[in-house]
PDB file of C-alpha atoms in Angstrom:
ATOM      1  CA  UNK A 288      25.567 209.490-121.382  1.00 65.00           C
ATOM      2  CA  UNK A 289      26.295 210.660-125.151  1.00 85.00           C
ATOM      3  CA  UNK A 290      24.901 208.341-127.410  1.00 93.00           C
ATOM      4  CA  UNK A 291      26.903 206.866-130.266  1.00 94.00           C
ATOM      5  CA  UNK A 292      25.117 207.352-132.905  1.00 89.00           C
ATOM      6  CA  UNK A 293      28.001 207.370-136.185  1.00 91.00           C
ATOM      7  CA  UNK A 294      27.657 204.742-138.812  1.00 93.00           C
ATOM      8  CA  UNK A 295      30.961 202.734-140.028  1.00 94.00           C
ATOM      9  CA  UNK A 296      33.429 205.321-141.459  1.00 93.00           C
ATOM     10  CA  UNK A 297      33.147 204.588-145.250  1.00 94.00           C
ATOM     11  CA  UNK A 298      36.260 201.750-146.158  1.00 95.00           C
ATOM     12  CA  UNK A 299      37.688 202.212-142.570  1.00 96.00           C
ATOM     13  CA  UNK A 300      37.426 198.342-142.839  1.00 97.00           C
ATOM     14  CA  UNK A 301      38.482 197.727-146.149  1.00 96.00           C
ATOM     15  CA  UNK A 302      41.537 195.583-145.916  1.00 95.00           C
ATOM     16  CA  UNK A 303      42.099 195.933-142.127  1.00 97.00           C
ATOM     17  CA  UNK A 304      43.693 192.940-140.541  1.00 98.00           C
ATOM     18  CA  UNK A 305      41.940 192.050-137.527  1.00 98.00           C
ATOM     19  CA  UNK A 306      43.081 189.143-134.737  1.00 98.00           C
ATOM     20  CA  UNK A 307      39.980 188.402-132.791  1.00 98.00           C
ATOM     21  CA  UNK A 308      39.627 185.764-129.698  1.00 98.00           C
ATOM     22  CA  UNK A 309      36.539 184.017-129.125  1.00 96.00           C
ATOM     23  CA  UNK A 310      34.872 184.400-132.497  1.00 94.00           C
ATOM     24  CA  UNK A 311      33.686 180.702-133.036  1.00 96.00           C
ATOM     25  CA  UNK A 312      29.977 181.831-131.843  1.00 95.00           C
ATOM     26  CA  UNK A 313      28.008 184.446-130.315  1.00 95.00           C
ATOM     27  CA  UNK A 314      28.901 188.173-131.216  1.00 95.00           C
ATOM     28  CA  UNK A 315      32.407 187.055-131.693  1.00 97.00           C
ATOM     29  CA  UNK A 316      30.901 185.133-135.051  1.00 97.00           C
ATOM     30  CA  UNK A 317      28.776 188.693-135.950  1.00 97.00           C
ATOM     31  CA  UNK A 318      31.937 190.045-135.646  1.00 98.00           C
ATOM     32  CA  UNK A 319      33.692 187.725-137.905  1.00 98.00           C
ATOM     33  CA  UNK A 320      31.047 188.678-140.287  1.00 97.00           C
ATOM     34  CA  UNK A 321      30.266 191.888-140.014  1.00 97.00           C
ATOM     35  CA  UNK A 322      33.892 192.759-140.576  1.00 97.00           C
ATOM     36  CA  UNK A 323      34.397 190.575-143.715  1.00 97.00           C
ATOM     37  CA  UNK A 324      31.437 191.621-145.092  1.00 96.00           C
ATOM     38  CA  UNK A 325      32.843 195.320-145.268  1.00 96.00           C
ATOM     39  CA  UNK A 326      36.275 194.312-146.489  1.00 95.00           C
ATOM     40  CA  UNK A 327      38.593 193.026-143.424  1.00 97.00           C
ATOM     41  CA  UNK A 328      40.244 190.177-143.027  1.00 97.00           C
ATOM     42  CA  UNK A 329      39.867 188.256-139.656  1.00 98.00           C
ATOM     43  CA  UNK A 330      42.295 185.323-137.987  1.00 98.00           C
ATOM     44  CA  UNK A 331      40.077 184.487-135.077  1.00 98.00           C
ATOM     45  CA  UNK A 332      40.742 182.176-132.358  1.00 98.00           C
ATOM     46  CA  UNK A 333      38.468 179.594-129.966  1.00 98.00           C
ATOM     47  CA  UNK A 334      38.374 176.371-128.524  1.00 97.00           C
ATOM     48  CA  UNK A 335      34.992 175.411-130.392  1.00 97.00           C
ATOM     49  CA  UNK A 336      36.705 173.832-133.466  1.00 97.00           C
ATOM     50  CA  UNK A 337      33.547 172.777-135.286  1.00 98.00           C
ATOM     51  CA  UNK A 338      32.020 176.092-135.230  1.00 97.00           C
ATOM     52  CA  UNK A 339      34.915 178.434-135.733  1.00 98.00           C
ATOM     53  CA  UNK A 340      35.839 176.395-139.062  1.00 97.00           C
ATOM     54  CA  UNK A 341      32.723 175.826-140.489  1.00 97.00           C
ATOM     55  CA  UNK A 342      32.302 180.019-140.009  1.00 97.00           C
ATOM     56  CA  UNK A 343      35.227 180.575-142.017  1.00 97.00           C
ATOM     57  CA  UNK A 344      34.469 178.432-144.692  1.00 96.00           C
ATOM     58  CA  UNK A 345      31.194 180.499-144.829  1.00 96.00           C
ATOM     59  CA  UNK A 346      32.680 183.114-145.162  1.00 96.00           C
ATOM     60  CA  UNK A 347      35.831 182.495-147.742  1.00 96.00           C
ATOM     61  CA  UNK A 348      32.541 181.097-149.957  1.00 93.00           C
ATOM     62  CA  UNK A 349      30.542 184.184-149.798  1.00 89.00           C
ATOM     63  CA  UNK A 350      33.201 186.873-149.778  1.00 82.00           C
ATOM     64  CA  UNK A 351      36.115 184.581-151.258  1.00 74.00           C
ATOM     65  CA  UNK A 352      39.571 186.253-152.311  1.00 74.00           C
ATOM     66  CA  UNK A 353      42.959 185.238-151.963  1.00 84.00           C
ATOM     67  CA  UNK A 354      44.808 185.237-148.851  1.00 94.00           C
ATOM     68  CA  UNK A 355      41.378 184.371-147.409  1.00 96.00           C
ATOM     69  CA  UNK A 356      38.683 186.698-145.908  1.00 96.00           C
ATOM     70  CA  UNK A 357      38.743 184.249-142.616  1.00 97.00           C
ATOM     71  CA  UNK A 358      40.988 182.203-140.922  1.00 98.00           C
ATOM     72  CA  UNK A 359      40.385 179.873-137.640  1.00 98.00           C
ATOM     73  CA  UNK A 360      43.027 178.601-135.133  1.00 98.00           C
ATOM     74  CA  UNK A 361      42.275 176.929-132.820  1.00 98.00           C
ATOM     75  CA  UNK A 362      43.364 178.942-129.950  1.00 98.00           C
ATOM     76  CA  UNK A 363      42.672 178.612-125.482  1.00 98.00           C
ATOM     77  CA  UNK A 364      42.858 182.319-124.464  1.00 98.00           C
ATOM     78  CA  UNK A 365      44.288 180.747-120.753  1.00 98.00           C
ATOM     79  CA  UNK A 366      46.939 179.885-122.293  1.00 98.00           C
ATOM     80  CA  UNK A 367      50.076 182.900-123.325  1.00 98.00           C
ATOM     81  CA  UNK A 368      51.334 180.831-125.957  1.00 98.00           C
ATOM     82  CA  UNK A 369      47.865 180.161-127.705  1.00 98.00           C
ATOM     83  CA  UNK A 370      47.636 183.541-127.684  1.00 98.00           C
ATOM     84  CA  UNK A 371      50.567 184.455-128.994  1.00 98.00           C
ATOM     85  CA  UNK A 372      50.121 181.266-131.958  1.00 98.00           C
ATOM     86  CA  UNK A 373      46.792 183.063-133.325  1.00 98.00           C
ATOM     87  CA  UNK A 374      48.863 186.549-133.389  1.00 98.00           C
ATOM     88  CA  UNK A 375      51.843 184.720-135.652  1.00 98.00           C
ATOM     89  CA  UNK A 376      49.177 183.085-137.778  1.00 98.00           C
ATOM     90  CA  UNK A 377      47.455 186.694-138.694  1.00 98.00           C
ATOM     91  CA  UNK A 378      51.203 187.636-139.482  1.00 98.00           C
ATOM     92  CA  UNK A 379      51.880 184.738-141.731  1.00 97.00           C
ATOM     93  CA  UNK A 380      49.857 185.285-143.428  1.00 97.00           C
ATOM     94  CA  UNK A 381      48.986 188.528-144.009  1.00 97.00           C
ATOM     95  CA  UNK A 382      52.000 190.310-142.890  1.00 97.00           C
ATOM     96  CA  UNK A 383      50.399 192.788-141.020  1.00 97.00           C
ATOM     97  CA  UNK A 384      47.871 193.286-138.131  1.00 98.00           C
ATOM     98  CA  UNK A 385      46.151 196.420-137.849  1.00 98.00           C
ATOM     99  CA  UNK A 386      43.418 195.625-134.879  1.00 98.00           C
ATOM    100  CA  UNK A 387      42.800 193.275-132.236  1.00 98.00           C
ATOM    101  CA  UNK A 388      39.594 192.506-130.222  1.00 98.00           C
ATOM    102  CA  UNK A 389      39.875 190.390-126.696  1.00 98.00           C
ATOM    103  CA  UNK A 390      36.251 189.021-127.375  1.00 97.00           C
ATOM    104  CA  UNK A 391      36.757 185.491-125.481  1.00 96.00           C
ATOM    105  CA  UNK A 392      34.523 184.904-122.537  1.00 95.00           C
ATOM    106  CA  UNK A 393      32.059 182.973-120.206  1.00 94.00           C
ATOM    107  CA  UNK A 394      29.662 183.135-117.220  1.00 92.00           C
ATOM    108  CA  UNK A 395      29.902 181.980-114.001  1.00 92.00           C
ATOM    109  CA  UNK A 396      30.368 178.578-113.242  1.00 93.00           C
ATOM    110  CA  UNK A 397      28.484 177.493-109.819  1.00 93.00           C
ATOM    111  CA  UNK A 398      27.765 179.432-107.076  1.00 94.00           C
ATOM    112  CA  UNK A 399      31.233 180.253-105.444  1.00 94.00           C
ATOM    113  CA  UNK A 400      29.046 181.859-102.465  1.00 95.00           C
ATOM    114  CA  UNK A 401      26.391 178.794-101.842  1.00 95.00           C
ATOM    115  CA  UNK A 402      24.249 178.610 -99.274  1.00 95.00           C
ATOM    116  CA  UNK A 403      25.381 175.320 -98.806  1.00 96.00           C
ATOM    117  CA  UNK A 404      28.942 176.176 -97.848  1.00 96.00           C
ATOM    118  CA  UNK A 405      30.342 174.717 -94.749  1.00 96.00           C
ATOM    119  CA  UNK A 406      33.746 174.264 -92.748  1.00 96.00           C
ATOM    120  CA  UNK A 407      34.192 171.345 -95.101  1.00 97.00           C
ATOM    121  CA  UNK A 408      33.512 171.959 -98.310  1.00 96.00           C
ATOM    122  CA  UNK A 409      34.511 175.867 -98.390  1.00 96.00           C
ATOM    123  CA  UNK A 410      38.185 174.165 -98.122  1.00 97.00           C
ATOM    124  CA  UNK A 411      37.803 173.722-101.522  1.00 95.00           C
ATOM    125  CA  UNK A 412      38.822 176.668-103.922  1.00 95.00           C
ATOM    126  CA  UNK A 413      36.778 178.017-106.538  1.00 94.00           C
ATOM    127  CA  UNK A 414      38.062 177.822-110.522  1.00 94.00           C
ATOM    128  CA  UNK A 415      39.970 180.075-111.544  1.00 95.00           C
ATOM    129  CA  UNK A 416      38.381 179.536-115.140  1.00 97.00           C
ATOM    130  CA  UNK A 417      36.023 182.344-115.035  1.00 97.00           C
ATOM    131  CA  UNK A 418      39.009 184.976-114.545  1.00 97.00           C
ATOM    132  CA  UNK A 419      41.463 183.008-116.177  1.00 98.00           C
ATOM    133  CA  UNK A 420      39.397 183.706-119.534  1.00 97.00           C
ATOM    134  CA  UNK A 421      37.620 186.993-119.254  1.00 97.00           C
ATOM    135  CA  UNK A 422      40.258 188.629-117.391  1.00 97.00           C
ATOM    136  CA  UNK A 423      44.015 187.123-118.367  1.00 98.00           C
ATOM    137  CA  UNK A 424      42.589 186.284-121.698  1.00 98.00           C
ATOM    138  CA  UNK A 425      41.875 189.998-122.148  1.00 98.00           C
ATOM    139  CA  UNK A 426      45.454 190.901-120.697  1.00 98.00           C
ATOM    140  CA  UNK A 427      46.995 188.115-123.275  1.00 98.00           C
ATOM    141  CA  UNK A 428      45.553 189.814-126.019  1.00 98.00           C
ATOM    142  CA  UNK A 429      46.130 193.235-125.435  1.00 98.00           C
ATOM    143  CA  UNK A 430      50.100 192.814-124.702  1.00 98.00           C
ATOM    144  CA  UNK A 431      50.766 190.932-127.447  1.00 98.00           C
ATOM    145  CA  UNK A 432      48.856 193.224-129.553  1.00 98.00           C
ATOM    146  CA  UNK A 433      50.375 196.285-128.372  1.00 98.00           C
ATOM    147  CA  UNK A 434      53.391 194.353-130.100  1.00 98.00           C
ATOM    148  CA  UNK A 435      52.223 193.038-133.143  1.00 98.00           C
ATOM    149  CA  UNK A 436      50.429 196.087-134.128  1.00 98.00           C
ATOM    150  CA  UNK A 437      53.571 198.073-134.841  1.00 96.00           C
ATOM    151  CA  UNK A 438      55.238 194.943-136.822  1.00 95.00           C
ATOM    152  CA  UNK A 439      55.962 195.631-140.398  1.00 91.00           C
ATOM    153  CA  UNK A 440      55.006 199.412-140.973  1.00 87.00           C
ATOM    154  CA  UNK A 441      57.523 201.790-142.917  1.00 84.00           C
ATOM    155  CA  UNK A 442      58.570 204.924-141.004  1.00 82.00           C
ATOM    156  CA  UNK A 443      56.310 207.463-140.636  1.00 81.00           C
ATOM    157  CA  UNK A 444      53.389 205.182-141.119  1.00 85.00           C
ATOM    158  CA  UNK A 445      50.095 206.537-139.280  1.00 85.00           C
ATOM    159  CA  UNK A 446      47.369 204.412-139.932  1.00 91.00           C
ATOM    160  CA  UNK A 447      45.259 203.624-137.491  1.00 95.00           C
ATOM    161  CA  UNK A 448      45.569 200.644-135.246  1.00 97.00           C
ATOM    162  CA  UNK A 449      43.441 199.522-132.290  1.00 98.00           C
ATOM    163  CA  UNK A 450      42.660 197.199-129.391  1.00 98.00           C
ATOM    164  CA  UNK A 451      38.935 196.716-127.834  1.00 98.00           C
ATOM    165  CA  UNK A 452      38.465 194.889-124.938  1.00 98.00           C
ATOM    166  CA  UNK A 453      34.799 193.307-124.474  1.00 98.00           C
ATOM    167  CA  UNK A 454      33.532 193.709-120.920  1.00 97.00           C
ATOM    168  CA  UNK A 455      30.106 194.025-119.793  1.00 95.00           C
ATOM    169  CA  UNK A 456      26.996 195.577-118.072  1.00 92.00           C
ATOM    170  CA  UNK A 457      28.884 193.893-115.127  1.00 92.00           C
ATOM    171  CA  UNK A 458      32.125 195.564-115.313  1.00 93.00           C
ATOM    172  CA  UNK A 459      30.328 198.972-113.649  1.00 93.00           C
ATOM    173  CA  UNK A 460      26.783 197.780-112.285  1.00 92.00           C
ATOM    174  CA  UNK A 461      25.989 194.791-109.843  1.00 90.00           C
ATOM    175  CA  UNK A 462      25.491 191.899-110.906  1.00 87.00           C
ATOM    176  CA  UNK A 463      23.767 189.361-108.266  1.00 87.00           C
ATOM    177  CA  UNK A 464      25.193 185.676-108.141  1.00 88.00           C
ATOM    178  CA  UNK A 465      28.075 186.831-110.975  1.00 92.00           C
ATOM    179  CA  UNK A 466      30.584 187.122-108.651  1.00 95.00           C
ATOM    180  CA  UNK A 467      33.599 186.314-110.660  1.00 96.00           C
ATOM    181  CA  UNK A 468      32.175 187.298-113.763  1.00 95.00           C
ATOM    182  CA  UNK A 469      31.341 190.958-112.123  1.00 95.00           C
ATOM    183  CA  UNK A 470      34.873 190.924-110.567  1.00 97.00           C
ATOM    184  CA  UNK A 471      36.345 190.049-114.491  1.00 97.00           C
ATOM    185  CA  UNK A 472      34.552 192.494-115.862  1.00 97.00           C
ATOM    186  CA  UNK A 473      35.486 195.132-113.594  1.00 97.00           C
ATOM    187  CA  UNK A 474      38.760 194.187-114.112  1.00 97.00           C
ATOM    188  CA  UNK A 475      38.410 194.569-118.130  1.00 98.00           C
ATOM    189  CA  UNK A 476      37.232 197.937-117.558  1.00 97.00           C
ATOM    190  CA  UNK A 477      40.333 199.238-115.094  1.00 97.00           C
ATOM    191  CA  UNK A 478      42.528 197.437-118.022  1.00 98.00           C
ATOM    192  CA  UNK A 479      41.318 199.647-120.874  1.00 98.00           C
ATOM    193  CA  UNK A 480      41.574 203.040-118.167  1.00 96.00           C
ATOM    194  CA  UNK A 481      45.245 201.648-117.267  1.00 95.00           C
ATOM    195  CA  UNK A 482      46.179 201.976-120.933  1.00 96.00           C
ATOM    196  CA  UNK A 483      43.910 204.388-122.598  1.00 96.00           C
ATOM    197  CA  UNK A 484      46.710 207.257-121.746  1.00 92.00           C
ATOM    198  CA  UNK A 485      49.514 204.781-122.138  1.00 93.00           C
ATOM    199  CA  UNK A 486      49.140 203.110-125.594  1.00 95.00           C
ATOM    200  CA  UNK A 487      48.682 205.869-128.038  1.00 94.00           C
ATOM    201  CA  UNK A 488      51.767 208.233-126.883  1.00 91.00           C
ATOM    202  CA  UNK A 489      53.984 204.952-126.333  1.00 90.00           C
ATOM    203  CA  UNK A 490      52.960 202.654-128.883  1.00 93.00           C
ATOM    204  CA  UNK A 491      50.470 204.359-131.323  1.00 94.00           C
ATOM    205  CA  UNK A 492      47.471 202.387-130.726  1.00 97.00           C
ATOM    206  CA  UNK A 493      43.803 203.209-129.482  1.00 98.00           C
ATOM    207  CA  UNK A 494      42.109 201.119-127.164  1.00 98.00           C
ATOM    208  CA  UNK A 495      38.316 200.915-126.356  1.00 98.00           C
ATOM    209  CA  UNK A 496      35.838 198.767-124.476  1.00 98.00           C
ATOM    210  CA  UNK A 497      32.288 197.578-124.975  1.00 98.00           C
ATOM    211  CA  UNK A 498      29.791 197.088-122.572  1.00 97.00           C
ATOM    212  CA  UNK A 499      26.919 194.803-123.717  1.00 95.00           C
ATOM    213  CA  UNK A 500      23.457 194.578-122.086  1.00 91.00           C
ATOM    214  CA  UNK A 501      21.290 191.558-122.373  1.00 87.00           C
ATOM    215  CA  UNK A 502      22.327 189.612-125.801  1.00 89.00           C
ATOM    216  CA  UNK A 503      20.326 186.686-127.134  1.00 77.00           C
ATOM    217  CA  UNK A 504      23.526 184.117-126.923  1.00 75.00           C
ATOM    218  CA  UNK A 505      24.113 180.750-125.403  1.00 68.00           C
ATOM    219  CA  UNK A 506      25.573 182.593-122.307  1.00 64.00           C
ATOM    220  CA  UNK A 507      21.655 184.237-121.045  1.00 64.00           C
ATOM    221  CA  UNK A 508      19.802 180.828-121.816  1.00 62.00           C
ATOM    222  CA  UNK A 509      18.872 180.725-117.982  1.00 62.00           C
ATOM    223  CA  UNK A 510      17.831 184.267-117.328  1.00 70.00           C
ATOM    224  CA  UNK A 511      16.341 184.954-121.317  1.00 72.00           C
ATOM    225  CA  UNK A 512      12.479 183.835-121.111  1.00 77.00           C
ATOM    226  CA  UNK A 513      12.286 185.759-117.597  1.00 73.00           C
ATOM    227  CA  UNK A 514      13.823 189.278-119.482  1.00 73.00           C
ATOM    228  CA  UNK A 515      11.606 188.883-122.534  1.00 76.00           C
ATOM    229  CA  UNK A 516       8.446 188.318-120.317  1.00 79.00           C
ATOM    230  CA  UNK A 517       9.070 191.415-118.811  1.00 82.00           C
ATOM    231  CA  UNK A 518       9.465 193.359-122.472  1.00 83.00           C
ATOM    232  CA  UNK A 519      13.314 194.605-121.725  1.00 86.00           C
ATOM    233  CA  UNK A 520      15.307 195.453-124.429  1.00 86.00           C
ATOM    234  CA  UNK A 521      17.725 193.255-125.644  1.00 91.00           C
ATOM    235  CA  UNK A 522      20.686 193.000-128.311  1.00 91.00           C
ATOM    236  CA  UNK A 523      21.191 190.674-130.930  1.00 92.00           C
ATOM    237  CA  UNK A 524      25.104 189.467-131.489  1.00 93.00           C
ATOM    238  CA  UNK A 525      24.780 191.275-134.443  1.00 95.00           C
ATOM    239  CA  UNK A 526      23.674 194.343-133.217  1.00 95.00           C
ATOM    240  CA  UNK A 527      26.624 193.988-130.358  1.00 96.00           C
ATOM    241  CA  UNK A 528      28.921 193.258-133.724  1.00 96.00           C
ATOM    242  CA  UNK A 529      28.333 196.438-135.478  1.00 97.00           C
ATOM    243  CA  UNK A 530      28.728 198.623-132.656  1.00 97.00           C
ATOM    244  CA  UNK A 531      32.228 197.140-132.261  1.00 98.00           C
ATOM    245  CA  UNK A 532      32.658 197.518-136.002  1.00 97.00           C
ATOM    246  CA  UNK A 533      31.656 201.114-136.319  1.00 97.00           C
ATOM    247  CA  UNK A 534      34.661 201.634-132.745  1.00 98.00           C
ATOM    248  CA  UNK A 535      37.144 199.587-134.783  1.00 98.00           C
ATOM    249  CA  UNK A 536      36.536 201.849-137.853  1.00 97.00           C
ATOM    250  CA  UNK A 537      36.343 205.269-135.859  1.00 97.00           C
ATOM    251  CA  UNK A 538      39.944 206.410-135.408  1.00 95.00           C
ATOM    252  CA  UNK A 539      38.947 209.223-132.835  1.00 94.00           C
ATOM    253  CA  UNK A 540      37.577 206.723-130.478  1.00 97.00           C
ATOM    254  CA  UNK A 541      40.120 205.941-127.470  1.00 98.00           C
ATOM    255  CA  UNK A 542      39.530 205.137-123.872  1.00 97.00           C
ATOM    256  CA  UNK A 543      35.935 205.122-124.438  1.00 97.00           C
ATOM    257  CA  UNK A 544      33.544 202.092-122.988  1.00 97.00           C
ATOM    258  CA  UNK A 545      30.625 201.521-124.891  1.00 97.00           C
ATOM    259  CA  UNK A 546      27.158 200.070-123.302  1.00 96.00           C
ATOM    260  CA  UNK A 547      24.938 198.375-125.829  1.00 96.00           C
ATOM    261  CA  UNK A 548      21.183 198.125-124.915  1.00 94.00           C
ATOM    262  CA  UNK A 549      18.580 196.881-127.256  1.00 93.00           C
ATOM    263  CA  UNK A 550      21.044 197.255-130.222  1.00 92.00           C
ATOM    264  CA  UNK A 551      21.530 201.133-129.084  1.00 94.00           C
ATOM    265  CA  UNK A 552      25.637 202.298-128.118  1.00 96.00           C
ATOM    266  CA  UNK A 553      26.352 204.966-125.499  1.00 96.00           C
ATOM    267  CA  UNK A 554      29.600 205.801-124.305  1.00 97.00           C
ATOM    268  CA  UNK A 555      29.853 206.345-120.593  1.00 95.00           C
ATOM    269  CA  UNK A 556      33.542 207.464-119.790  1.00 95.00           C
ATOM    270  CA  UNK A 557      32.719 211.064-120.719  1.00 93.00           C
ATOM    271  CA  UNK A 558      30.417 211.285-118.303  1.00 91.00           C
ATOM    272  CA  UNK A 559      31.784 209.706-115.404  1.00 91.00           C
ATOM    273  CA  UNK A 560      34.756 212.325-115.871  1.00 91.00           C
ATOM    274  CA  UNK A 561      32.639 215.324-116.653  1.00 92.00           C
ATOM    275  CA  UNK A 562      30.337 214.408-113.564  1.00 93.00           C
ATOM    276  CA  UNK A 563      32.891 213.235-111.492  1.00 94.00           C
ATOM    277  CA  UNK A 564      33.076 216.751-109.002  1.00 95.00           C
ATOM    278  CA  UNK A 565      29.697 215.957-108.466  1.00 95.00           C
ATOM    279  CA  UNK A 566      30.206 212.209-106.603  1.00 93.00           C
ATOM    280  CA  UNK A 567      33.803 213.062-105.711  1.00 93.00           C
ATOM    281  CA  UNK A 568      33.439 216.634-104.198  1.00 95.00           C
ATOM    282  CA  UNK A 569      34.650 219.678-106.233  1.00 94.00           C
ATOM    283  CA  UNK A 570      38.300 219.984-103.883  1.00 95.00           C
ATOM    284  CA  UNK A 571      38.517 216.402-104.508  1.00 95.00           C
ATOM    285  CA  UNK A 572      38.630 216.051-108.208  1.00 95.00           C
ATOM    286  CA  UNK A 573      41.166 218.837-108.578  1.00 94.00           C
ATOM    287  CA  UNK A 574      43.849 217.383-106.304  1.00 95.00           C
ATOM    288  CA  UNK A 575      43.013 213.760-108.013  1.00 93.00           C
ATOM    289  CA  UNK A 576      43.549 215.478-111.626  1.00 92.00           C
ATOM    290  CA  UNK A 577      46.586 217.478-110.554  1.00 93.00           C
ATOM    291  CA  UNK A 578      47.990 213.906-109.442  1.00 92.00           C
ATOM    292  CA  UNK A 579      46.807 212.312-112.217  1.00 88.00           C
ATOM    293  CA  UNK A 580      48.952 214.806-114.574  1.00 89.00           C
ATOM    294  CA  UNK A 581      52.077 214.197-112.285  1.00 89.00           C
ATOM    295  CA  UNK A 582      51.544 210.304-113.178  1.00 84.00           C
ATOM    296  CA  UNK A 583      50.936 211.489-116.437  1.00 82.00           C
ATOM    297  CA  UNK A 584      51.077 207.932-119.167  1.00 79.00           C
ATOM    298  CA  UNK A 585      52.538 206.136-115.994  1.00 79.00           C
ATOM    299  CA  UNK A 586      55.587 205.151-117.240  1.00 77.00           C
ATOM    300  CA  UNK A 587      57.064 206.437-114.320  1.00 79.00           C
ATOM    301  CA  UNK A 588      55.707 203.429-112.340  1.00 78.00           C
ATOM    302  CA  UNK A 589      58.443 200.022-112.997  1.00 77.00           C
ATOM    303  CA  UNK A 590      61.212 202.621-113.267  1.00 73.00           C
ATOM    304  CA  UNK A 591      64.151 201.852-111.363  1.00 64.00           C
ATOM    305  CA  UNK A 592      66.191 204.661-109.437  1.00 58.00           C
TER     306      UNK A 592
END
């Protein structure tokens, strides 16, 4: 793996729009400022309504200007229209949007492979919350953005504009007893590939992913006094924050995935494609790329004949 190893582009920040989901607590609140605190302007979204407005009043009190630095809306990433209400609030106000960041997400809830399971009880299904969140939540964000980024910009326009997706360790390396998490994550991951040659030719926009190791939030209270006993490294939220700062700010970045370990970034696509006649076999990986330039962006795919 190459590490990433740039600081934030000087001003790449400065005045950059940003619609962010989940950014009430955690590294989604790093985020919020991290991002202000080098000139952007963030409308984030979340269902924790006490946290997410007392952040932006922090923040419109240390970095105040007029329209405001921050702005919270209350906003459930299951739902299409919530989505959609956080994107129109960004534009009201400041007529423009210029990145987006799918940050929304939890862990697993119960054990949908228990021991315990019988004929009974495995009638049951499992939630759907877990996927619903990290996974369609993710989906929500990036279609509408993929809209909303190219709203209001005169002809000929090329600033930058960008969409990062937060996955995981999980989305490429087990994860025992995450199940649906993993399987989320995963999925996160194969969304940023599906549109990594897709959204910049068709719509102008970058899109990136970041992979966080273990981070000291309210998400790794069960596993953290276990980790630190055993002197692994871990991330703070802010050091998870400023790695997605620095991607946001980095116009050459797209279709990259990012792994974060003990505040550290490396990106990992290159390698898996520069290694990849190694685990595929040599014959292998030059039919798959001579397919893969038939398919080309894919917009082949939903055409009808």
């Amino acid at each position: 793996m190459a590490q990433y190893m740039k600081d934030l582009v000087p001003d790449s920040l400065k005045d950059k729009v940003i619609v962010l989901t989940g950014g009430a607590n955690g590294i989604g609140a790093s985020l919020v400022e991290y991002a202000t605190s080098n000139g952007a302007f963030v409308c984030f979204g979340d269902l924790a309504i006490e946290a997410g407005e007392a952040l932006a009043k922090k923040v419109n009190e240390t970095n105040g200007s007029s329209p405001p630095r921050a702005v919270f809306v209350r906003t459930d990433v299951t739902s299409y229209d919530s989505v959609l209400g956080l994107f129109g609030k960004a534009m009201d106000i400041y007529g423009k949007i210029d990145h987006a960041v799918a940050g929304a997400g939890i862990t697993e809830i119960g054990n949908v492979f228990d021991p315990a399971l019988d004929m009974r009880s495995v009638r049951a299904p499992p939630t759907t919350k877990v996927m619903d969140i990290n996974m369609n939540g993710c989906l929500y964000v990036a279609r509408i953005a993929s809209v909303y980024l190219r709203q209001n910009r005169p002809p000929g326009d090329s600033s930058d504009r960008s969409i990062i997706l937060v996955s995981s360790i999980a989305g490429f390396k087990e994860s025992p007893g995450l199940f649906i998490y993993q399987a989320s994550k995963h999925g996160v991951l194969g969304l940023m590939r599906a549109l990594r040659l897709y959204l910049p030719p068709v719509h102008g926009i970058r899109i990136n992913a970041i992979c966080p190791w273990m981070t000291m939030t309210g998400m790794v209270m069960g596993v953290q006094d276990g980790w630190l006993k055993a002197g692994l490294p871990v991330n703070s939220a802010m050091d998870v924050a400023v790695v997605m700062g620095k991607v946001l700010g980095d116009r050459g970045l797209n279709g990259t995935a990012m792994y974060v370990e003990g505040g550290r970034a490396w990106e990992i696509e290159g390698k898996i494609d520069e290694l990849e006649p190694l685990w595929l076999g040599k014959e292998c990986s030059r039919t798959l790329k001579r397919g893969q330039d038939v398919l080309g962006s894919g917009s082949g795919w939903t055409e009808r004949k």
